Coordinates of C-alpha atoms in Angstrom, one line a residue:
Chain M
M1 CA 23.5 29.7 41.3
S2 CA 21.5 29.3 38.2
E3 CA 19.7 26.0 37.4
T4 CA 19.6 24.8 33.9
T5 CA 16.4 22.9 33.0
F6 CA 16.7 20.0 30.6
I7 CA 14.2 20.2 27.8
P8 CA 14.0 16.9 25.9
A9 CA 14.3 17.3 22.2
V10 CA 11.3 16.5 20.0
V11 CA 13.6 15.2 17.2
E12 CA 17.3 14.3 17.9
M13 CA 19.6 13.0 15.2
C14 CA 23.1 12.0 16.2
D15 CA 25.7 11.3 13.5
A16 CA 22.8 10.1 11.3
H17 CA 23.3 8.9 7.7
I18 CA 20.0 9.7 5.9
T19 CA 19.0 7.2 3.2
T20 CA 16.4 7.2 0.5
L21 CA 13.3 5.2 0.1
R22 CA 14.4 3.9 -3.3
D23 CA 17.8 2.6 -2.0
T24 CA 18.1 2.2 1.7
T25 CA 21.9 1.6 1.4
L26 CA 22.6 5.0 -0.2
A27 CA 23.2 7.9 2.1
V28 CA 22.0 11.2 0.7
L29 CA 23.0 13.1 3.9
E30 CA 25.9 12.2 6.1
N31 CA 26.7 12.8 9.8
V32 CA 23.5 14.8 10.6
D33 CA 23.5 16.2 14.1
W34 CA 20.2 18.0 14.7
S35 CA 18.1 18.7 17.6
V36 CA 14.6 20.2 17.4
L37 CA 13.2 21.5 20.7
P38 CA 9.6 21.8 21.6
G39 CA 8.0 24.9 20.2
E40 CA 10.6 25.6 17.6
F41 CA 9.9 26.3 14.0
W42 CA 12.6 25.0 11.7
V43 CA 13.0 25.7 8.0
V44 CA 15.3 23.2 6.2
A45 CA 16.3 24.4 2.8
G46 CA 18.1 22.7 0.0
Q47 CA 18.1 22.3 -3.7
P48 CA 16.0 19.5 -5.3
Q49 CA 17.4 16.0 -4.7
S50 CA 19.4 17.4 -1.7
G51 CA 17.6 15.0 0.7
K52 CA 14.9 17.2 2.2
S53 CA 12.1 14.7 1.9
D54 CA 14.3 11.9 3.1
L55 CA 15.3 13.9 6.2
L56 CA 11.6 14.5 7.0
M57 CA 10.7 10.9 6.5
T58 CA 13.6 9.9 8.8
A59 CA 12.3 12.4 11.4
A60 CA 8.8 10.9 11.0
G61 CA 10.2 7.4 11.6
L62 CA 9.4 6.2 8.1
L63 CA 13.0 5.8 7.1
L64 CA 15.8 4.5 9.3
P65 CA 19.2 6.1 9.3
A66 CA 21.9 3.9 7.7
R67 CA 24.2 4.9 10.6
G68 CA 23.8 6.9 13.8
S69 CA 20.5 7.4 15.5
C70 CA 17.2 9.3 15.3
R71 CA 15.0 9.8 18.3
V72 CA 11.5 11.2 18.2
F73 CA 10.0 12.3 21.5
G74 CA 12.8 10.3 23.2
C75 CA 12.0 7.1 21.3
E76 CA 14.5 5.6 19.0
T77 CA 12.9 5.3 15.5
N78 CA 14.6 1.9 15.0
A79 CA 12.2 0.6 17.7
F80 CA 9.1 2.2 16.2
G81 CA 6.5 -0.6 16.1
E82 CA 3.0 -1.3 17.2
A83 CA 3.9 -0.6 20.8
Q84 CA 5.2 2.9 19.9
L85 CA 2.1 3.8 17.9
A86 CA 1.2 6.6 20.4
E87 CA 4.6 8.2 19.9
R88 CA 4.4 7.9 16.1
L89 CA 1.0 9.6 16.1
R90 CA 2.5 12.6 17.9
V91 CA 4.2 13.4 14.6
G92 CA 2.2 14.6 11.5
L93 CA 3.8 14.5 8.1
V94 CA 2.5 16.4 5.1
F95 CA 4.1 15.0 1.9
A96 CA 5.2 17.3 -0.9
G97 CA 2.7 16.0 -3.4
G98 CA 0.0 15.5 -0.7
Q99 CA 0.0 11.7 -1.3
L100 CA -3.7 11.6 -0.8
F101 CA -5.6 8.4 -1.3
N102 CA -7.0 8.7 -4.8
Q103 CA -9.8 6.2 -4.3
L104 CA -11.2 8.4 -1.4
T105 CA -12.9 11.8 -1.5
V106 CA -11.3 14.7 0.3
V107 CA -13.6 14.3 3.3
E108 CA -12.9 10.6 3.5
N109 CA -9.2 11.3 3.2
V110 CA -9.3 13.7 6.1
A111 CA -11.5 11.4 8.3
L112 CA -9.6 8.2 7.7
P113 CA -6.8 8.6 10.3
L114 CA -9.2 9.5 13.0
R115 CA -11.7 6.8 12.1
Y116 CA -8.9 4.1 11.9
Q117 CA -7.1 5.1 15.0
K118 CA -10.1 5.5 17.2
N119 CA -12.5 3.0 15.5
L120 CA -15.1 5.6 14.9
S121 CA -17.9 5.7 12.3
T122 CA -18.2 8.5 9.7
A123 CA -21.0 10.1 11.7
E124 CA -18.9 10.2 14.8
V125 CA -16.0 12.1 13.2
A126 CA -18.2 14.3 11.0
H127 CA -18.1 17.3 13.3
D128 CA -14.2 17.3 13.7
V129 CA -13.8 16.9 9.9
E130 CA -16.3 19.6 9.2
V131 CA -14.5 22.1 11.4
L132 CA -11.1 21.2 9.9
L133 CA -12.4 21.5 6.3
E134 CA -14.0 24.9 7.2
M135 CA -10.7 26.0 8.8
L136 CA -8.7 25.1 5.7
E137 CA -11.4 26.5 3.3
L138 CA -11.9 23.0 1.8
T139 CA -15.6 22.6 2.4
P140 CA -16.6 23.2 -1.3
F141 CA -14.2 20.4 -2.4
A142 CA -15.2 17.9 0.3
D143 CA -16.8 15.4 -2.0
R144 CA -14.2 15.6 -4.8
T145 CA -11.5 13.0 -5.3
P146 CA -7.9 14.2 -5.2
T147 CA -7.4 13.8 -9.0
N148 CA -10.2 16.4 -9.5
L149 CA -8.5 19.0 -7.3
A150 CA -5.9 21.7 -8.1
A151 CA -2.5 21.1 -6.5
Q152 CA -3.0 23.9 -4.0
W153 CA -6.2 22.3 -2.6
R154 CA -4.5 18.8 -2.6
S155 CA -1.8 20.1 -0.4
R156 CA -4.3 21.8 1.9
A157 CA -6.3 18.5 2.1
A158 CA -3.0 16.7 3.0
L159 CA -2.5 19.3 5.7
A160 CA -6.0 18.7 7.0
R161 CA -5.4 15.0 7.0
A162 CA -2.2 15.5 9.1
L163 CA -3.9 17.9 11.5
I164 CA -7.0 15.6 12.2
L165 CA -4.9 13.6 14.8
K166 CA -3.7 16.8 16.5
P167 CA 0.1 16.1 16.2
E168 CA 2.6 17.8 18.5
L169 CA 5.2 17.9 15.8
L170 CA 4.2 18.8 12.2
L171 CA 6.6 18.1 9.4
L172 CA 5.8 19.8 6.1
D173 CA 7.7 18.8 2.9
N174 CA 8.1 21.8 0.7
P175 CA 4.6 23.2 1.5
L176 CA 5.1 26.3 -0.7
A177 CA 6.0 24.3 -3.8
G178 CA 3.7 25.1 -6.7
L179 CA 1.5 27.5 -4.7
G180 CA 0.3 30.8 -6.1
T181 CA 0.8 34.1 -4.3
R182 CA -2.7 33.9 -2.7
S183 CA -2.2 30.4 -1.4
R184 CA 1.3 31.3 0.0
Q185 CA -0.2 34.4 1.7
W186 CA -2.8 32.1 3.3
L187 CA -0.5 29.2 4.3
L188 CA 2.4 31.1 5.9
P189 CA 0.2 33.0 8.5
F190 CA -1.8 29.7 9.1
L191 CA 1.4 27.8 9.9
D192 CA 2.4 30.7 12.1
Q193 CA -0.9 30.4 14.0
L194 CA -0.4 26.6 14.4
W195 CA 3.1 27.3 15.8
R196 CA 1.9 29.9 18.2
G197 CA -1.1 28.0 19.3
H198 CA -4.2 27.5 17.2
E199 CA -7.7 27.0 18.5
W200 CA -7.7 23.5 16.8
F201 CA -5.0 22.6 19.3
G202 CA -6.8 24.3 22.2
G203 CA -4.3 27.2 22.0
Q204 CA -1.3 24.9 22.6
P205 CA 1.8 25.7 20.4
I206 CA 3.2 23.0 18.3
T207 CA 6.6 22.3 16.8
L208 CA 7.0 22.8 13.1
V209 CA 9.6 21.7 10.6
A210 CA 9.2 22.7 7.0
T211 CA 11.5 22.2 4.0
A212 CA 11.9 24.7 1.2
D213 CA 13.9 25.3 -1.9
D214 CA 13.6 29.0 -1.6
L215 CA 14.4 30.7 1.7
R216 CA 13.1 34.2 1.0
S217 CA 9.4 33.4 1.7
W218 CA 10.3 32.0 5.1
R219 CA 12.1 35.1 6.5
H220 CA 11.1 35.4 10.1
P221 CA 13.2 36.4 13.2
A222 CA 11.8 33.6 15.4
R223 CA 12.3 30.7 13.0
K224 CA 15.4 28.6 12.8
F225 CA 17.1 27.7 9.6
A226 CA 19.2 24.9 8.2
V227 CA 20.7 24.2 4.8
L228 CA 21.4 20.9 3.0
D229 CA 24.3 20.9 0.6
E230 CA 26.7 18.3 -0.7
K231 CA 25.4 15.6 1.7
K232 CA 25.9 17.9 4.7
F233 CA 23.3 19.2 7.1
S234 CA 24.2 22.7 8.4
A235 CA 22.1 24.3 11.1
L236 CA 22.5 28.1 10.6
G237 CA 20.2 29.3 13.4
A238 CA 18.2 32.5 13.2
W239 CA 17.4 34.5 10.0
S240 CA 20.3 36.9 10.8
A241 CA 22.7 34.0 10.4
V242 CA 21.2 33.1 7.1
E243 CA 21.7 36.7 5.8
A244 CA 25.2 36.8 7.1
A245 CA 26.2 33.4 5.6
R246 CA 28.7 33.6 2.8
R247 CA 28.3 30.1 1.6
H248 CA 27.3 29.7 -2.1
A249 CA 24.6 27.2 -1.2
V250 CA 22.8 29.7 1.1
K251 CA 23.2 32.5 -1.4
E252 CA 21.6 30.3 -4.1
L253 CA 18.6 29.6 -1.8
L254 CA 18.2 33.3 -1.3
A255 CA 18.8 34.3 -4.9
E256 CA 16.1 35.5 -7.3
P257 CA 15.0 32.7 -9.6
A258 CA 16.3 32.9 -13.1
S259 CA 12.7 33.3 -14.5
A260 CA 12.3 36.5 -12.3
I261 CA 15.6 38.0 -13.4
M262 CA 14.9 37.5 -17.1
Chain K
M1 CA 35.5 -5.0 -17.4
E2 CA 33.1 -6.3 -14.7
S3 CA 31.8 -9.8 -15.5
Y4 CA 28.1 -10.7 -15.2
A5 CA 28.8 -13.1 -12.4
S6 CA 30.6 -10.5 -10.3
S7 CA 27.9 -7.9 -10.9
V8 CA 25.3 -10.5 -9.8
R9 CA 27.4 -11.3 -6.7
G10 CA 27.6 -7.6 -5.9
N11 CA 23.8 -7.2 -6.1
L12 CA 23.0 -10.5 -4.4
S13 CA 23.2 -9.4 -0.8
K14 CA 21.3 -6.3 -1.6
A15 CA 18.6 -8.2 -3.4
F16 CA 18.1 -10.7 -0.6
E17 CA 18.2 -7.9 1.9
L18 CA 15.4 -6.0 0.2
A19 CA 13.6 -9.1 -1.1
N20 CA 13.7 -7.0 -4.2
T21 CA 13.7 -9.0 -7.5
Q22 CA 13.8 -5.7 -9.4
V23 CA 17.6 -5.6 -8.8
F24 CA 18.0 -8.7 -11.0
R25 CA 15.3 -7.7 -13.5
R26 CA 16.9 -4.4 -14.2
A27 CA 20.3 -5.9 -14.5
A28 CA 21.9 -6.3 -18.0
A29 CA 20.9 -9.4 -19.9
P30 CA 23.3 -12.3 -19.3
K31 CA 25.5 -13.5 -22.2
S32 CA 25.4 -17.2 -21.6
Y33 CA 22.6 -19.8 -21.1
T34 CA 24.1 -20.9 -17.8
D35 CA 24.1 -17.3 -16.5
L36 CA 20.5 -17.0 -17.7
L37 CA 19.6 -20.2 -15.9
G38 CA 21.3 -19.0 -12.7
R39 CA 19.5 -15.7 -12.9
K40 CA 16.1 -17.4 -13.4
L41 CA 16.9 -19.7 -10.4
F42 CA 17.8 -16.8 -8.2
L43 CA 14.7 -14.9 -9.2
A44 CA 12.5 -17.9 -8.5
L45 CA 14.2 -18.3 -5.1
L46 CA 13.7 -14.7 -4.3
T47 CA 10.1 -14.8 -5.3
V48 CA 9.4 -17.9 -3.2
Q49 CA 11.1 -16.3 -0.3
G50 CA 9.3 -13.0 -0.7
L51 CA 5.9 -14.6 -1.2
G52 CA 6.4 -16.9 1.8
A53 CA 7.3 -14.0 4.0
F54 CA 4.5 -11.9 2.8
A55 CA 1.9 -14.7 3.2
L56 CA 3.1 -15.2 6.9
I57 CA 3.0 -11.5 7.6
T58 CA -0.5 -11.2 6.2
L59 CA -1.7 -14.2 8.1
G60 CA -0.2 -12.7 11.3
V61 CA -1.9 -9.4 10.7
I62 CA -5.3 -11.0 9.9
L63 CA -5.1 -12.9 13.3
K64 CA -3.6 -10.1 15.3
K65 CA -5.7 -7.2 14.1
F66 CA -9.0 -8.9 13.6
N67 CA -10.7 -6.4 15.8
V68 CA -8.7 -3.3 15.0
A69 CA -10.6 -0.4 13.4
R70 CA -13.6 -2.4 12.6
S71 CA -15.6 0.6 11.6
V72 CA -13.1 1.2 8.8
M73 CA -12.3 -2.3 7.9
Q74 CA -15.7 -3.9 7.7
P75 CA -16.9 -1.6 4.8
R76 CA -13.7 -2.3 3.1
I77 CA -14.1 -6.1 3.4
R78 CA -17.7 -5.8 2.2
H79 CA -16.5 -3.8 -0.8
E80 CA -13.9 -6.5 -1.6
I81 CA -16.4 -9.4 -1.2
N82 CA -18.7 -7.5 -3.6
R83 CA -15.9 -6.9 -6.1
A84 CA -14.5 -10.4 -6.0
G85 CA -17.8 -12.2 -5.6
V86 CA -21.2 -10.5 -6.1
A87 CA -20.0 -8.3 -9.1
L88 CA -18.8 -11.4 -10.9
L89 CA -22.0 -13.4 -10.6
P90 CA -23.4 -12.5 -14.1
M91 CA -20.1 -13.6 -15.7
F92 CA -20.1 -16.8 -13.7
F93 CA -23.8 -17.4 -14.7
F94 CA -22.6 -17.3 -18.3
I95 CA -19.5 -19.5 -17.7
A96 CA -21.7 -22.0 -15.8
L97 CA -24.0 -22.3 -18.8
A98 CA -21.2 -22.6 -21.2
L99 CA -19.4 -25.2 -19.0
G100 CA -22.6 -27.2 -18.7
F101 CA -23.3 -27.2 -22.4
L102 CA -19.8 -27.8 -23.5
V103 CA -18.5 -30.3 -21.0
V104 CA -21.2 -31.7 -18.8
G105 CA -23.9 -32.1 -21.4
Q106 CA -21.5 -33.7 -23.9
T107 CA -20.2 -36.1 -21.2
I108 CA -23.7 -37.2 -20.2
S109 CA -24.7 -37.9 -23.8
A110 CA -21.4 -39.7 -24.5
L111 CA -21.8 -41.9 -21.4
A112 CA -25.4 -42.6 -22.4
Q113 CA -24.4 -43.7 -25.9
V114 CA -22.1 -46.4 -24.5
G115 CA -24.5 -47.3 -21.7
A116 CA -22.2 -46.1 -18.9
T117 CA -24.5 -43.7 -17.2
N118 CA -23.7 -45.5 -13.9
Y119 CA -20.4 -43.7 -14.0
L120 CA -22.0 -40.3 -14.4
G121 CA -21.9 -39.3 -10.7
S122 CA -18.3 -40.1 -10.1
T123 CA -17.2 -38.5 -13.4
M124 CA -19.1 -35.3 -12.6
V125 CA -17.7 -35.1 -9.1
I126 CA -14.1 -35.6 -10.3
V127 CA -14.3 -33.3 -13.3
I128 CA -16.6 -30.5 -12.1
V129 CA -16.6 -30.6 -8.3
R130 CA -13.0 -31.4 -7.6
E131 CA -11.1 -30.0 -10.6
L132 CA -12.7 -27.8 -13.1
G133 CA -15.0 -25.8 -10.9
P134 CA -12.4 -24.5 -8.4
L135 CA -9.6 -24.1 -10.9
L136 CA -11.7 -22.3 -13.5
T137 CA -13.1 -20.0 -10.8
A138 CA -9.7 -19.2 -9.4
V139 CA -8.3 -18.4 -12.8
L140 CA -11.2 -16.2 -13.7
V141 CA -11.1 -14.3 -10.4
L142 CA -7.3 -13.9 -10.9
A143 CA -7.9 -12.4 -14.3
R144 CA -10.7 -10.1 -13.3
V145 CA -9.7 -9.1 -9.7
G146 CA -6.1 -10.1 -9.4
T147 CA -4.9 -7.9 -12.2
A148 CA -6.9 -5.0 -10.8
N149 CA -5.2 -5.6 -7.5
V150 CA -1.7 -5.4 -8.9
I151 CA -2.4 -2.3 -10.8
E152 CA -4.2 -0.5 -8.0
L153 CA -1.6 -1.4 -5.4
G154 CA 1.3 -0.9 -7.7
T155 CA 0.1 2.6 -8.6
A156 CA -0.6 3.4 -4.9
R157 CA 2.9 2.2 -4.1
A158 CA 4.5 4.2 -6.9
L159 CA 2.5 7.4 -5.9
G160 CA 3.7 7.1 -2.3
E161 CA 0.3 6.2 -0.7
V162 CA 1.8 3.4 1.3
E163 CA 4.2 5.8 3.0
A164 CA 1.3 8.1 3.6
L165 CA -0.6 5.3 5.4
E166 CA 2.5 4.5 7.5
A167 CA 2.9 8.2 8.4
L168 CA -0.7 8.1 9.7
G169 CA 0.0 5.1 11.8
I170 CA -2.1 2.8 9.6
D171 CA -0.6 -0.6 8.8
P172 CA -0.7 -0.9 5.0
V173 CA -0.9 -4.7 5.2
H174 CA -4.0 -4.4 7.4
Y175 CA -5.7 -1.6 5.4
L176 CA -4.8 -2.6 1.9
I177 CA -4.1 -6.4 1.9
V178 CA -6.4 -8.0 4.5
P179 CA -9.7 -6.9 2.9
R180 CA -8.5 -8.1 -0.5
V181 CA -7.3 -11.5 0.9
I182 CA -10.7 -12.0 2.7
G183 CA -12.7 -10.8 -0.2
I184 CA -10.9 -12.9 -2.8
A185 CA -10.9 -16.1 -0.6
L186 CA -14.7 -15.8 0.1
G187 CA -15.4 -14.7 -3.4
I188 CA -13.7 -17.8 -4.9
F189 CA -15.3 -20.1 -2.4
S190 CA -18.8 -18.8 -3.1
L191 CA -18.4 -18.5 -6.9
T192 CA -17.1 -22.0 -7.1
I193 CA -20.2 -23.3 -5.5
Y194 CA -22.4 -21.3 -7.9
L195 CA -20.3 -22.4 -10.9
I196 CA -20.6 -26.1 -9.9
L197 CA -24.4 -25.9 -9.3
G198 CA -24.9 -23.9 -12.5
A199 CA -22.8 -26.2 -14.6
L200 CA -24.4 -29.4 -13.3
A201 CA -27.9 -27.9 -13.9
S202 CA -27.2 -26.5 -17.3
G203 CA -25.4 -29.7 -18.3
Y204 CA -28.5 -31.8 -17.5
L205 CA -30.6 -29.3 -19.5
F206 CA -28.3 -29.8 -22.5
A207 CA -28.6 -33.6 -22.1
F208 CA -32.3 -33.4 -21.7
L209 CA -32.6 -31.4 -25.0
Q210 CA -30.6 -34.2 -26.7
D211 CA -33.2 -36.7 -25.4
V212 CA -30.8 -38.6 -23.2
P213 CA -32.8 -41.2 -21.2
L214 CA -32.0 -39.9 -17.7
T215 CA -34.4 -38.4 -15.3
P216 CA -33.4 -35.4 -13.2
G217 CA -33.9 -37.5 -10.0
D218 CA -31.5 -40.2 -11.2
Y219 CA -29.0 -37.6 -12.4
F220 CA -28.8 -35.7 -9.1
K221 CA -29.0 -38.8 -7.0
Q222 CA -26.0 -40.3 -8.8
I223 CA -24.0 -37.1 -8.1
A224 CA -25.1 -36.9 -4.5
E225 CA -24.1 -40.6 -4.0
A226 CA -20.7 -40.0 -5.5
L227 CA -20.0 -37.1 -3.1
N228 CA -18.6 -37.7 0.3
W229 CA -17.7 -35.5 3.3
L230 CA -14.1 -35.2 2.1
D231 CA -15.3 -33.6 -1.1
F232 CA -17.1 -30.8 0.8
A233 CA -14.2 -30.3 3.2
L234 CA -11.5 -30.3 0.5
L235 CA -13.6 -28.1 -1.8
A236 CA -13.9 -25.4 0.9
L237 CA -10.2 -25.7 1.8
K238 CA -9.1 -25.7 -1.8
T239 CA -11.1 -22.6 -2.8
L240 CA -10.1 -20.7 0.3
A241 CA -6.5 -21.6 -0.4
F242 CA -6.8 -20.5 -4.0
G243 CA -8.3 -17.2 -2.9
F244 CA -5.6 -16.6 -0.2
F245 CA -2.7 -17.3 -2.5
I246 CA -4.1 -15.4 -5.5
A247 CA -4.5 -12.4 -3.2
I248 CA -1.1 -12.9 -1.7
V249 CA 0.6 -13.2 -5.1
T250 CA -1.1 -10.2 -6.7
C251 CA -0.8 -8.0 -3.6
Y252 CA 2.8 -9.0 -3.1
H253 CA 3.7 -7.9 -6.6
G254 CA 1.7 -4.7 -6.3
L255 CA 2.8 -3.7 -2.8
A256 CA 5.7 -5.5 -1.4
Q257 CA 8.4 -4.2 -3.8
P258 CA 9.4 -0.7 -4.6
L259 CA 7.9 0.1 -8.0
R260 CA 8.1 2.8 -10.5
L261 CA 4.9 3.7 -12.5
E262 CA 6.4 2.2 -15.7
D263 CA 7.0 -1.2 -13.9
V264 CA 3.3 -1.6 -13.0
S265 CA 2.1 -3.2 -16.3
S266 CA 5.0 -5.7 -16.5
V267 CA 4.5 -6.6 -12.8
A268 CA 0.8 -7.2 -13.5
V269 CA 1.6 -9.7 -16.2
R270 CA 4.2 -11.4 -13.9
A271 CA 1.7 -11.6 -11.1
V272 CA -1.0 -13.3 -13.3
T273 CA 1.5 -15.8 -14.5
Q274 CA 2.7 -16.6 -11.0
G275 CA -0.9 -16.7 -9.8
V276 CA -1.7 -19.4 -12.4
I277 CA 1.4 -21.4 -11.4
V278 CA 0.5 -21.2 -7.7
C279 CA -3.1 -22.4 -8.5
V280 CA -1.8 -25.3 -10.5
L281 CA 0.7 -26.3 -7.8
L282 CA -2.0 -26.1 -5.1
D283 CA -4.2 -28.2 -7.3
A284 CA -1.5 -30.8 -7.5
V285 CA -1.2 -30.8 -3.7
F286 CA -4.9 -31.4 -3.4
I287 CA -4.8 -34.2 -6.0
V288 CA -2.2 -35.9 -3.9
I289 CA -4.5 -35.5 -0.8
Y290 CA -7.4 -37.0 -2.7
L291 CA -5.2 -39.9 -3.8
V292 CA -3.8 -40.6 -0.4
T293 CA -7.3 -40.5 1.3

C-alpha cells in the first residue's frame, strides 16, 4: 500500500477575490484557487492591468482578498500582524518598479531590512551586504541613489533588498520588464540558481513565483505556468500545456510583439 | 439621472470604511449650498475621525516600539531633530531679533511713556512666553518642515515605498512617522525657548537704544517674578502638543490616504491649513487652562 505524504502549500488561495490597492472593494480576479508547493517555480502571465501585481501582493500578505482565503506558510494573511512577522519575513517581494527608497543609497536600501529586523549597525551588516552586491554586480553602484540608476540596476537592487533576509518564497513582479537582452540573459539563469539552491541560501532551494506579460522568455520544462484573463486565474501546468493551449489569451502571451513583426 | 445626494450616500460607506476623504474631494461639485455645506461637514468629520485614529495609532506605536530597531531609528530621530530644530536656528535667530525689535521693544517704550513699567513683566509673560513664542514657532516649523513632510511622504506613498516597507516587515508608522513626530515635537519645544529668550533680549536692546529708563536687572527681574511654575509646565506641554499634532496632521495627509502624484501639492496646502487650525484650537484649549488655573 502506497503512502501519500502531505506537503503543506507555501501559498494557498481558495476561492479568493483579488482586489487592488487603489480600491479594495473592486475585484480584479475572481475565484482564484491556487496552490504553490515548496520548491516550485511558477510563472503567472497576463496582459497589463490583468491583476498580476495585485495577485503577488495578496500572496505576500499586503492585500487581503475581498472574499475567500489566502494562506501563506499555513498562516491566514487576514491574521498577519506583529505576531506573524516571522511568517511574513519568509516571503520576499520584488516590485515591478523596484520601489526602492529614494532617500537612501543602494547599499543603504539593501542593508535596511536586515538592520531593522535584527537591530544591527551598518558595520555589522556590511559583510552580508557586500557579498550580495558583489553577487548581483551592484558594487560599482553601491553609493548611488535609485534616481541615479538605470532601470535594470534598480530592479537588481530591489532583488538584492528582497534577498538580504533570505526568504523561502520569492515573488517577482514582472522581473523581465524593461530589461535589455544582456540583463535578461543574466537574470533568468540567476533565478534558476536561486530556485535550485544558491550558495546565498546555503544551497537550499527556494520557491519562486514570477509574473510576466510575455511567456516566451520563461520557457522551461520544470516551471509551472498560469494565465490571468478576464478576471480568471487559470493554472495551465507545465510548458507543454502552455504550447498545447488553444486559448486566445495564451496565444497572445506567446505571440511575437507587434514591433518585432513590423 | 443620479442625484448628488444619492451619489454621496453611495460613496459614504466606502469613504468611512477607507477613512478616505478623496472619495468626496474627487466627486462632482454639488449644485446647491446645502449640499455643499453637507459635503464640507462630512469632510470635516472624516478628517477628524482620520486624524484621531492616526494620532492614537502613532502614540501606540511610539510606546510599543520604543526599543525596536534602535540602531536604525536613533539616527533617523537625530536627523529629524536636526531638520526640525538645529537647522532652523539661524531663521529663528532672525525671527527673535525681529520680534524683539517690533513687539517687545515697542511695548517697553510704550509702557515707559505712560509710566506703566510695573506691568512689563506680566505683559511680556502673557504676550511672548504664553502666546506669541509657542504659536509663532509652531507656525514657522509647520511651514518649513510640515510642508516638506507632506510632500516627502505623499511622494513616497504615491511611488509605492510604503508597500515596499510593509513587504520588508517594516512598520511604516514606526519607520516614517515616529521620527518625524519626535523630531518636530522636540524641535518646537527647543526653538520656542530660544525664540522667547532671543525676543526678550533683543527687545530690551531695542528699548535700551531708545533710552528707556530701565536697567537690565529690573527688566529681567520683573519677567522672572511674573513667571510661575505653571508657565513652565504649560509651555513645555503646549509646545510638545503643537509639535505632536503638526507632525500628525502633515504625516496623516502625506501617508494615511492613498494618493496620486498629482494630489500631492493640493494635499500639502490642505495639511498646512489644517495644521494652523489645529494649532489655534490647541492654543484656545491652553488659554482656557490658564484662565481656569
